Amino acid sequence: MEFCSAVGSDQYDAVVRAGRRLLVALDFDGTLAPIVDDPTAAHIHPDAPLVLDKLAAEVRGIAVITGRPARQVLALGGLDEVGDAIAEHDRELVVLGQYGNERWTSYERRVITPKPPPGLSGLIRELPRLLREAGVPDAWIEEKGLAVAVHTRRLADPEAAFAQLLPALAEAARERRLAIEPGRMVIEIRAGGMDKGRALSSLVSELEASAVVFVGDDLGDVPAFEAALKVREAGFPALLVCSGSEEQRALREIVDLVVDGPDGVMQFLRVLAADVAAAHVSK
């Protein structure tokens, strides 16, 4: 692995030594699953179930922290079955959906979710008009229960459409006291007060983890990367990994390691599991 700096290499060695105290948290789209034109077809990488199972045997816990609804990720990832396998190692798989607003664990086996935020239903009704006024009437609207996402990836010029839509949707979200989350050719509007960083920090505390690896791929993951850096600043090891994204080059400036999409993520996790196992045996 080629780390972005000597700090990254040192942090990798430290999280490996942490072993059984390590929490590994990952985004879903672009990290465990490929980015595709139709998000409902973004199935998990075929190697992921076995890779996550082997990793779970060596670390404190594994979490998927995603902007998608938890039930959708469970279906696309086959994570119920992955949770069954992980349970055999007396470990827990945690899925935090909708940026941490929803929760499922392989122990509890049910999705805990709050009510939709005030103002969201009104915004959804107005979206077709807002899209027309922004000159992007064909952007795809995806209702997600606690949020709504507007996708431009299917359009002829997705980047230009994204740039046209962002100011209008940001203003509409501000008026309704909702949060806006730009991603990879998608703009999501949701309840405020929760993000992937807060979700990750809460999970670190809950599991009493003293080392963290976070793997993400777009701007919605920045709060989680920042939360991982706070773990490092507190004196504990934390490794920040970017699942290669040309669309979000800014991430490359803050992470320790860049891998080649979901294939690269799988290879990284295989090596991490093997290195943690070897370090545990040598103690």
Coordinates of N, CA, C and O in Angstrom, one line a residue, residues 63-212:
A63 N -19.0 -1.4 11.2 CA -20.2 -0.6 11.0 C -20.3 -0.1 9.6 O -19.2 0.2 8.9
V64 N -21.5 0.0 9.1 CA -21.8 0.6 7.8 C -22.5 1.9 8.1 O -23.6 1.9 8.7
I65 N -22.0 3.1 7.7 CA -22.6 4.4 8.0 C -22.9 5.0 6.6 O -22.0 5.3 5.9
T66 N -24.2 5.1 6.3 CA -24.6 5.5 5.0 C -25.7 6.5 5.0 O -26.5 6.6 6.0
G67 N -25.8 7.2 3.9 CA -27.0 8.1 3.7 C -28.2 7.4 3.3 O -29.3 8.0 3.3
R68 N -28.1 6.2 2.8 CA -29.3 5.4 2.4 C -30.1 5.0 3.6 O -29.6 4.9 4.7
P69 N -31.4 4.7 3.4 CA -32.2 4.1 4.4 C -31.6 2.8 4.8 O -31.1 2.0 4.0
A70 N -31.7 2.4 6.1 CA -31.1 1.2 6.6 C -31.6 0.0 5.9 O -30.9 -0.9 5.6
R71 N -32.9 -0.1 5.7 CA -33.5 -1.3 5.1 C -33.0 -1.5 3.7 O -32.9 -2.6 3.3
Q72 N -32.8 -0.4 3.0 CA -32.4 -0.5 1.6 C -30.9 -1.1 1.6 O -30.6 -1.9 0.7
V73 N -30.1 -0.6 2.5 CA -28.7 -1.1 2.5 C -28.7 -2.6 3.0 O -27.9 -3.4 2.5
L74 N -29.6 -2.9 3.9 CA -29.6 -4.3 4.3 C -29.9 -5.2 3.1 O -29.4 -6.3 3.0
A75 N -30.9 -4.8 2.3 CA -31.3 -5.6 1.1 C -30.2 -5.6 0.1 O -29.8 -6.7 -0.4
L76 N -29.6 -4.5 -0.3 CA -28.6 -4.4 -1.3 C -27.3 -5.1 -0.9 O -26.6 -5.6 -1.7
G77 N -27.1 -5.1 0.4 CA -25.8 -5.7 0.9 C -25.9 -7.1 1.4 O -24.9 -7.7 1.7
G78 N -27.2 -7.6 1.5 CA -27.3 -8.9 2.1 C -26.8 -8.9 3.5 O -26.2 -9.9 4.0
L79 N -26.9 -7.8 4.2 CA -26.2 -7.6 5.5 C -26.9 -8.4 6.6 O -26.2 -8.6 7.7
D80 N -28.1 -8.9 6.5 CA -28.7 -9.8 7.5 C -27.8 -11.0 7.5 O -27.4 -11.5 8.6
E81 N -27.5 -11.6 6.4 CA -26.6 -12.8 6.3 C -25.2 -12.5 6.8 O -24.6 -13.4 7.5
V82 N -24.7 -11.4 6.4 CA -23.4 -11.0 6.9 C -23.4 -10.9 8.4 O -22.4 -11.4 9.1
G83 N -24.4 -10.3 9.0 CA -24.6 -10.3 10.4 C -24.6 -11.6 11.1 O -24.0 -11.8 12.2
D84 N -25.3 -12.6 10.5 CA -25.3 -14.0 11.0 C -23.9 -14.5 11.1 O -23.5 -15.1 12.1
A85 N -23.1 -14.3 10.0 CA -21.7 -14.9 10.0 C -20.9 -14.2 11.1 O -20.1 -14.8 11.8
I86 N -21.0 -12.9 11.2 CA -20.2 -12.1 12.1 C -20.6 -12.5 13.6 O -19.7 -12.6 14.5
A87 N -21.8 -12.8 13.8 CA -22.3 -13.2 15.2 C -21.5 -14.5 15.6 O -21.4 -14.7 16.9
E88 N -21.1 -15.3 14.7 CA -20.4 -16.5 15.1 C -19.0 -16.2 15.7 O -18.4 -17.0 16.4
H89 N -18.5 -15.0 15.5 CA -17.3 -14.6 16.1 C -17.5 -13.8 17.4 O -16.6 -13.1 17.9
D90 N -18.8 -13.8 17.8 CA -19.2 -13.0 19.0 C -18.9 -11.5 18.7 O -18.5 -10.8 19.6
R91 N -19.2 -11.0 17.5 CA -19.0 -9.6 17.1 C -20.4 -9.1 16.6 O -21.2 -9.9 16.2
E92 N -20.5 -7.8 16.5 CA -21.7 -7.1 16.1 C -21.5 -6.3 14.8 O -20.5 -5.6 14.7
L93 N -22.4 -6.5 13.9 CA -22.4 -5.6 12.7 C -23.5 -4.5 13.0 O -24.6 -4.8 13.3
V94 N -23.1 -3.2 12.8 CA -24.0 -2.1 13.0 C -24.2 -1.4 11.7 O -23.2 -1.1 11.0
V95 N -25.4 -1.1 11.4 CA -25.8 -0.3 10.2 C -26.5 0.9 10.7 O -27.5 0.9 11.3
L96 N -25.9 2.1 10.4 CA -26.5 3.4 10.7 C -26.9 4.0 9.4 O -26.1 4.4 8.6
G97 N -28.2 4.0 9.1 CA -28.7 4.6 7.9 C -29.1 6.0 8.0 O -29.3 6.6 9.1
Q98 N -29.3 6.7 6.9 CA -29.7 8.1 6.8 C -28.9 8.9 7.7 O -29.3 9.7 8.5
Y99 N -27.5 8.8 7.5 CA -26.5 9.6 8.2 C -26.5 9.4 9.7 O -26.1 10.2 10.5
G100 N -27.0 8.3 10.2 CA -27.0 8.0 11.6 C -28.4 8.1 12.2 O -28.5 7.8 13.4
N101 N -29.4 8.6 11.5 CA -30.7 8.7 12.1 C -31.4 7.4 12.2 O -32.3 7.2 13.0
E102 N -31.0 6.3 11.5 CA -31.6 5.0 11.6 C -30.5 4.0 12.1 O -29.3 4.2 11.8
R103 N -31.0 3.0 12.8 CA -30.0 2.1 13.4 C -30.5 0.7 13.3 O -31.7 0.4 13.6
W104 N -29.6 -0.2 12.9 CA -29.9 -1.7 12.9 C -28.6 -2.4 13.4 O -27.5 -2.0 13.0
T105 N -28.8 -3.4 14.2 CA -27.6 -4.2 14.6 C -27.9 -5.7 14.4 O -29.1 -6.1 14.4
S106 N -26.9 -6.4 14.2 CA -27.1 -7.9 14.0 C -27.5 -8.6 15.3 O -27.9 -9.7 15.3
Y107 N -27.4 -7.9 16.5 CA -28.0 -8.4 17.7 C -29.5 -8.1 17.8 O -30.3 -9.0 18.2
E108 N -29.9 -6.9 17.5 CA -31.3 -6.5 17.7 C -32.2 -6.9 16.5 O -33.4 -7.1 16.7
R109 N -31.7 -6.8 15.3 CA -32.4 -7.3 14.1 C -33.7 -6.5 13.8 O -34.6 -7.0 13.3
R110 N -33.7 -5.2 14.2 CA -34.8 -4.3 13.8 C -34.3 -2.9 13.5 O -33.3 -2.5 14.1
V111 N -34.9 -2.2 12.6 CA -34.5 -0.9 12.3 C -35.2 0.1 13.2 O -36.5 0.1 13.3
I112 N -34.5 0.9 13.9 CA -35.0 2.0 14.7 C -34.9 3.3 13.9 O -33.8 3.7 13.5
T113 N -36.1 3.9 13.7 CA -36.1 5.1 12.9 C -37.0 6.2 13.5 O -38.1 5.9 14.0
P114 N -36.6 7.5 13.4 CA -37.5 8.5 13.9 C -38.5 8.9 12.9 O -38.6 8.4 11.8
K115 N -39.4 9.9 13.2 CA -40.4 10.4 12.3 C -39.7 11.4 11.3 O -38.6 11.9 11.6
P116 N -40.2 11.5 10.1 CA -39.6 12.5 9.1 C -39.6 13.9 9.7 O -40.5 14.3 10.5
P117 N -38.7 14.7 9.3 CA -38.6 16.1 9.8 C -39.7 17.0 9.3 O -40.1 16.8 8.2
P118 N -40.1 17.9 10.1 CA -41.1 18.9 9.6 C -40.6 19.6 8.4 O -39.4 20.0 8.3
G119 N -41.4 19.9 7.5 CA -41.0 20.6 6.3 C -40.6 19.8 5.1 O -40.6 20.3 4.0
L120 N -40.3 18.5 5.4 CA -39.8 17.7 4.3 C -40.9 17.4 3.3 O -40.6 17.4 2.1
S121 N -42.1 17.0 3.8 CA -43.1 16.6 2.8 C -43.5 17.8 1.9 O -43.7 17.6 0.7
G122 N -43.5 19.0 2.5 CA -43.8 20.2 1.7 C -42.8 20.5 0.6 O -43.1 20.8 -0.5
L123 N -41.5 20.2 1.0 CA -40.4 20.4 0.0 C -40.5 19.4 -1.1 O -40.3 19.8 -2.3
I124 N -40.9 18.2 -0.8 CA -41.0 17.1 -1.8 C -42.1 17.5 -2.8 O -41.9 17.4 -4.0
R125 N -43.2 18.1 -2.3 CA -44.3 18.5 -3.2 C -43.8 19.6 -4.2 O -44.2 19.7 -5.3
E126 N -42.9 20.5 -3.7 CA -42.5 21.6 -4.5 C -41.3 21.3 -5.4 O -40.9 22.1 -6.2
L127 N -40.7 20.2 -5.2 CA -39.4 19.9 -6.0 C -39.6 19.9 -7.5 O -38.8 20.5 -8.2
P128 N -40.7 19.4 -8.1 CA -40.8 19.5 -9.5 C -40.8 20.9 -10.0 O -40.1 21.2 -11.0
R129 N -41.4 21.8 -9.3 CA -41.4 23.2 -9.7 C -40.0 23.8 -9.5 O -39.5 24.5 -10.4
L130 N -39.3 23.5 -8.4 CA -37.9 24.0 -8.2 C -37.0 23.5 -9.3 O -36.1 24.2 -9.8
L131 N -37.2 22.2 -9.7 CA -36.3 21.7 -10.8 C -36.6 22.4 -12.1 O -35.6 22.7 -12.8
R132 N -37.8 22.7 -12.4 CA -38.1 23.4 -13.6 C -37.6 24.8 -13.6 O -36.9 25.2 -14.6
E133 N -37.7 25.5 -12.5 CA -37.2 26.8 -12.4 C -35.7 26.9 -12.5 O -35.1 27.9 -13.0
A134 N -35.0 25.8 -12.1 CA -33.5 25.8 -12.1 C -33.1 25.3 -13.5 O -31.9 25.3 -13.8
G135 N -34.0 24.9 -14.4 CA -33.6 24.5 -15.7 C -33.2 23.1 -15.8 O -32.6 22.6 -16.8
V136 N -33.6 22.3 -14.8 CA -33.2 20.9 -14.8 C -34.4 20.0 -14.4 O -34.4 19.3 -13.4
P137 N -35.4 20.0 -15.3 CA -36.7 19.3 -14.9 C -36.6 17.8 -14.9 O -37.4 17.2 -14.3
D138 N -35.5 17.3 -15.5 CA -35.5 15.8 -15.7 C -34.6 15.2 -14.6 O -34.3 13.9 -14.7
A139 N -34.1 15.9 -13.6 CA -33.3 15.3 -12.5 C -34.2 14.3 -11.8 O -35.4 14.5 -11.7
W140 N -33.6 13.3 -11.3 CA -34.4 12.2 -10.7 C -34.6 12.4 -9.2 O -33.6 12.7 -8.5
I141 N -35.8 12.4 -8.7 CA -36.1 12.6 -7.3 C -36.3 11.2 -6.7 O -37.1 10.4 -7.1
E142 N -35.5 11.0 -5.6 CA -35.6 9.8 -4.8 C -36.1 10.1 -3.4 O -35.3 10.7 -2.6
E143 N -37.3 9.7 -3.0 CA -37.8 9.9 -1.7 C -37.2 8.8 -0.8 O -37.3 7.6 -1.1
K144 N -36.7 9.2 0.4 CA -36.0 8.2 1.3 C -36.6 8.1 2.7 O -35.9 7.6 3.6
G145 N -37.8 8.6 2.8 CA -38.4 8.5 4.1 C -38.1 9.7 5.0 O -38.9 10.6 5.3
L146 N -36.8 9.7 5.5 CA -36.3 10.8 6.3 C -35.6 11.9 5.5 O -35.1 12.9 6.1
A147 N -35.6 11.7 4.2 CA -34.8 12.6 3.4 C -35.3 12.5 1.9 O -36.1 11.6 1.6
V148 N -34.9 13.4 1.1 CA -35.1 13.3 -0.4 C -33.8 13.6 -1.1 O -33.1 14.5 -0.7
A149 N -33.5 12.9 -2.1 CA -32.3 13.1 -2.9 C -32.7 13.4 -4.3 O -33.6 12.9 -4.9
V150 N -31.9 14.3 -4.9 CA -32.1 14.7 -6.3 C -30.8 14.3 -7.0 O -29.7 14.8 -6.7
H151 N -30.9 13.4 -8.0 CA -29.8 12.9 -8.7 C -29.6 13.5 -10.1 O -30.6 13.7 -10.8
T152 N -28.4 13.8 -10.5 CA -28.2 14.4 -11.8 C -27.3 13.4 -12.7 O -27.1 13.7 -13.8
R153 N -26.9 12.3 -12.1 CA -26.0 11.4 -12.8 C -26.5 10.9 -14.2 O -25.7 10.7 -15.1
R154 N -27.8 10.8 -14.3 CA -28.4 10.2 -15.5 C -28.5 11.3 -16.6 O -28.9 10.9 -17.8
L155 N -28.3 12.6 -16.3 CA -28.5 13.6 -17.3 C -27.3 13.8 -18.3 O -26.2 13.2 -18.0
A156 N -27.6 14.5 -19.4 CA -26.5 14.6 -20.4 C -25.3 15.3 -19.9 O -24.1 14.9 -20.2
D157 N -25.4 16.3 -19.0 CA -24.3 17.0 -18.4 C -24.5 17.1 -16.9 O -25.0 18.1 -16.4
P158 N -24.2 16.0 -16.2 CA -24.6 15.9 -14.8 C -23.9 16.9 -13.9 O -24.5 17.4 -13.0
E159 N -22.7 17.3 -14.3 CA -22.0 18.3 -13.4 C -22.6 19.7 -13.6 O -22.8 20.4 -12.6
A160 N -22.9 20.1 -14.8 CA -23.6 21.4 -15.0 C -25.0 21.4 -14.3 O -25.3 22.4 -13.7
A161 N -25.7 20.3 -14.4 CA -27.0 20.2 -13.8 C -26.9 20.3 -12.3 O -27.7 21.0 -11.6
F162 N -25.9 19.7 -11.7 CA -25.6 19.7 -10.3 C -25.4 21.1 -9.8 O -25.9 21.6 -8.8
A163 N -24.5 21.8 -10.6 CA -24.2 23.2 -10.3 C -25.4 24.1 -10.3 O -25.5 25.1 -9.5
Q164 N -26.3 23.9 -11.3 CA -27.5 24.7 -11.4 C -28.4 24.5 -10.3 O -29.1 25.4 -9.8
L165 N -28.5 23.2 -9.8 CA -29.5 22.9 -8.8 C -29.1 23.3 -7.4 O -29.9 23.6 -6.6
L166 N -27.8 23.2 -7.1 CA -27.4 23.3 -5.7 C -27.8 24.6 -5.0 O -28.3 24.5 -3.9
P167 N -27.6 25.8 -5.7 CA -28.1 27.0 -5.0 C -29.6 27.0 -4.7 O -30.0 27.4 -3.6
A168 N -30.4 26.6 -5.6 CA -31.8 26.6 -5.4 C -32.3 25.7 -4.3 O -33.1 26.0 -3.5
L169 N -31.7 24.5 -4.3 CA -32.1 23.5 -3.3 C -31.5 23.9 -1.9 O -32.2 23.6 -0.9
A170 N -30.3 24.5 -1.9 CA -29.8 25.0 -0.6 C -30.7 26.0 0.0 O -30.9 26.0 1.2
E171 N -31.2 26.9 -0.8 CA -32.1 28.0 -0.3 C -33.4 27.3 0.2 O -33.9 27.7 1.2
A172 N -34.0 26.4 -0.6 CA -35.2 25.7 -0.2 C -35.0 25.0 1.1 O -35.9 25.0 2.0
A173 N -33.9 24.3 1.3 CA -33.6 23.6 2.5 C -33.5 24.6 3.7 O -34.0 24.4 4.8
R174 N -32.8 25.7 3.5 CA -32.6 26.7 4.5 C -33.9 27.3 5.0 O -34.1 27.4 6.2
E175 N -34.8 27.5 4.1 CA -36.1 28.1 4.5 C -36.9 27.1 5.4 O -37.7 27.6 6.2
R176 N -36.7 25.9 5.2 CA -37.4 24.9 6.0 C -36.6 24.3 7.1 O -37.0 23.3 7.8
R177 N -35.4 24.9 7.4 CA -34.5 24.4 8.5 C -34.1 23.0 8.3 O -34.1 22.2 9.3
L178 N -33.9 22.6 7.1 CA -33.4 21.3 6.8 C -31.9 21.3 6.4 O -31.4 22.4 6.0
A179 N -31.2 20.2 6.5 CA -29.8 20.1 6.1 C -29.7 19.7 4.7 O -30.5 19.0 4.2
I180 N -28.6 20.2 4.0 CA -28.4 19.8 2.6 C -27.0 19.1 2.6 O -26.1 19.5 3.2
E181 N -27.0 18.0 1.8 CA -25.8 17.2 1.7 C -25.4 16.9 0.3 O -26.0 16.1 -0.4
P182 N -24.5 17.7 -0.3 CA -24.0 17.4 -1.7 C -23.2 16.2 -1.7 O -22.3 15.9 -0.8
G183 N -23.4 15.3 -2.7 CA -22.6 14.1 -2.9 C -22.1 14.0 -4.3 O -21.9 15.0 -5.0
R184 N -21.9 12.8 -4.8 CA -21.4 12.5 -6.1 C -22.6 12.5 -7.1 O -23.2 11.6 -7.3
M185 N -22.8 13.7 -7.7 CA -23.9 13.9 -8.6 C -25.3 13.7 -8.0 O -26.2 13.3 -8.6
V186 N -25.3 14.0 -6.7 CA -26.6 13.9 -5.9 C -26.6 15.0 -4.9 O -25.6 15.3 -4.2
I187 N -27.8 15.6 -4.7 CA -28.0 16.5 -3.6 C -29.1 16.0 -2.7 O -30.2 15.7 -3.1
E188 N -28.8 15.8 -1.4 CA -29.7 15.3 -0.5 C -30.2 16.3 0.5 O -29.3 17.1 1.0
I189 N -31.4 16.3 0.8 CA -32.0 17.2 1.8 C -32.6 16.4 2.9 O -33.4 15.5 2.7
R190 N -32.3 16.7 4.2 CA -32.7 15.8 5.3 C -32.8 16.6 6.6 O -32.5 17.8 6.6
A191 N -33.1 16.0 7.7 CA -33.1 16.6 9.0 C -31.7 17.0 9.4 O -30.8 16.3 9.1
G192 N -31.6 18.1 10.1 CA -30.3 18.5 10.6 C -30.1 17.8 12.0 O -30.9 16.9 12.4
G193 N -29.0 18.1 12.6 CA -28.7 17.6 13.9 C -27.9 16.2 13.9 O -27.6 15.7 15.0
M194 N -27.8 15.6 12.8 CA -27.0 14.3 12.7 C -26.3 14.3 11.4 O -26.7 14.7 10.4
D195 N -25.1 13.7 11.5 CA -24.3 13.5 10.3 C -23.4 12.3 10.6 O -23.4 11.7 11.7
K196 N -22.6 11.9 9.6 CA -21.8 10.7 9.7 C -20.7 10.8 10.8 O -20.3 9.9 11.4
G197 N -20.3 12.1 11.0 CA -19.3 12.3 12.1 C -19.8 12.0 13.5 O -19.2 11.4 14.3
R198 N -21.0 12.6 13.7 CA -21.6 12.3 15.0 C -22.0 10.9 15.2 O -21.8 10.3 16.3
A199 N -22.4 10.2 14.1 CA -22.7 8.8 14.2 C -21.5 8.0 14.5 O -21.5 7.1 15.4
L200 N -20.3 8.3 13.9 CA -19.1 7.6 14.1 C -18.6 7.8 15.6 O -18.2 6.9 16.3
S201 N -18.7 9.1 16.0 CA -18.2 9.4 17.4 C -19.0 8.6 18.4 O -18.5 8.1 19.4
S202 N -20.3 8.6 18.2 CA -21.2 7.9 19.2 C -20.9 6.4 19.2 O -20.9 5.8 20.3
L203 N -20.6 5.8 18.0 CA -20.3 4.4 18.0 C -18.9 4.1 18.6 O -18.8 3.0 19.3
V204 N -18.0 4.9 18.4 CA -16.7 4.7 19.1 C -16.8 4.7 20.6 O -16.3 3.8 21.3
S205 N -17.7 5.6 21.1 CA -17.9 5.6 22.6 C -18.7 4.4 23.0 O -18.4 3.7 24.0
E206 N -19.7 4.0 22.3 CA -20.6 2.9 22.6 C -19.8 1.6 22.7 O -20.0 0.8 23.6
L207 N -18.9 1.4 21.7 CA -18.2 0.1 21.6 C -16.9 0.2 22.4 O -16.1 -0.8 22.5
E208 N -16.6 1.3 23.0 CA -15.3 1.5 23.8 C -14.1 1.2 22.9 O -13.2 0.5 23.4
A209 N -14.2 1.6 21.6 CA -13.1 1.4 20.7 C -12.0 2.4 21.0 O -12.3 3.5 21.3
S210 N -10.8 1.9 20.8 CA -9.6 2.9 21.1 C -8.8 3.0 19.8 O -7.7 3.5 19.8
A211 N -9.4 2.6 18.7 CA -8.7 2.8 17.4 C -9.8 2.8 16.3 O -10.8 2.1 16.5
V212 N -9.6 3.5 15.2 CA -10.7 3.6 14.2 C -10.1 3.6 12.8 O -9.0 4.2 12.6

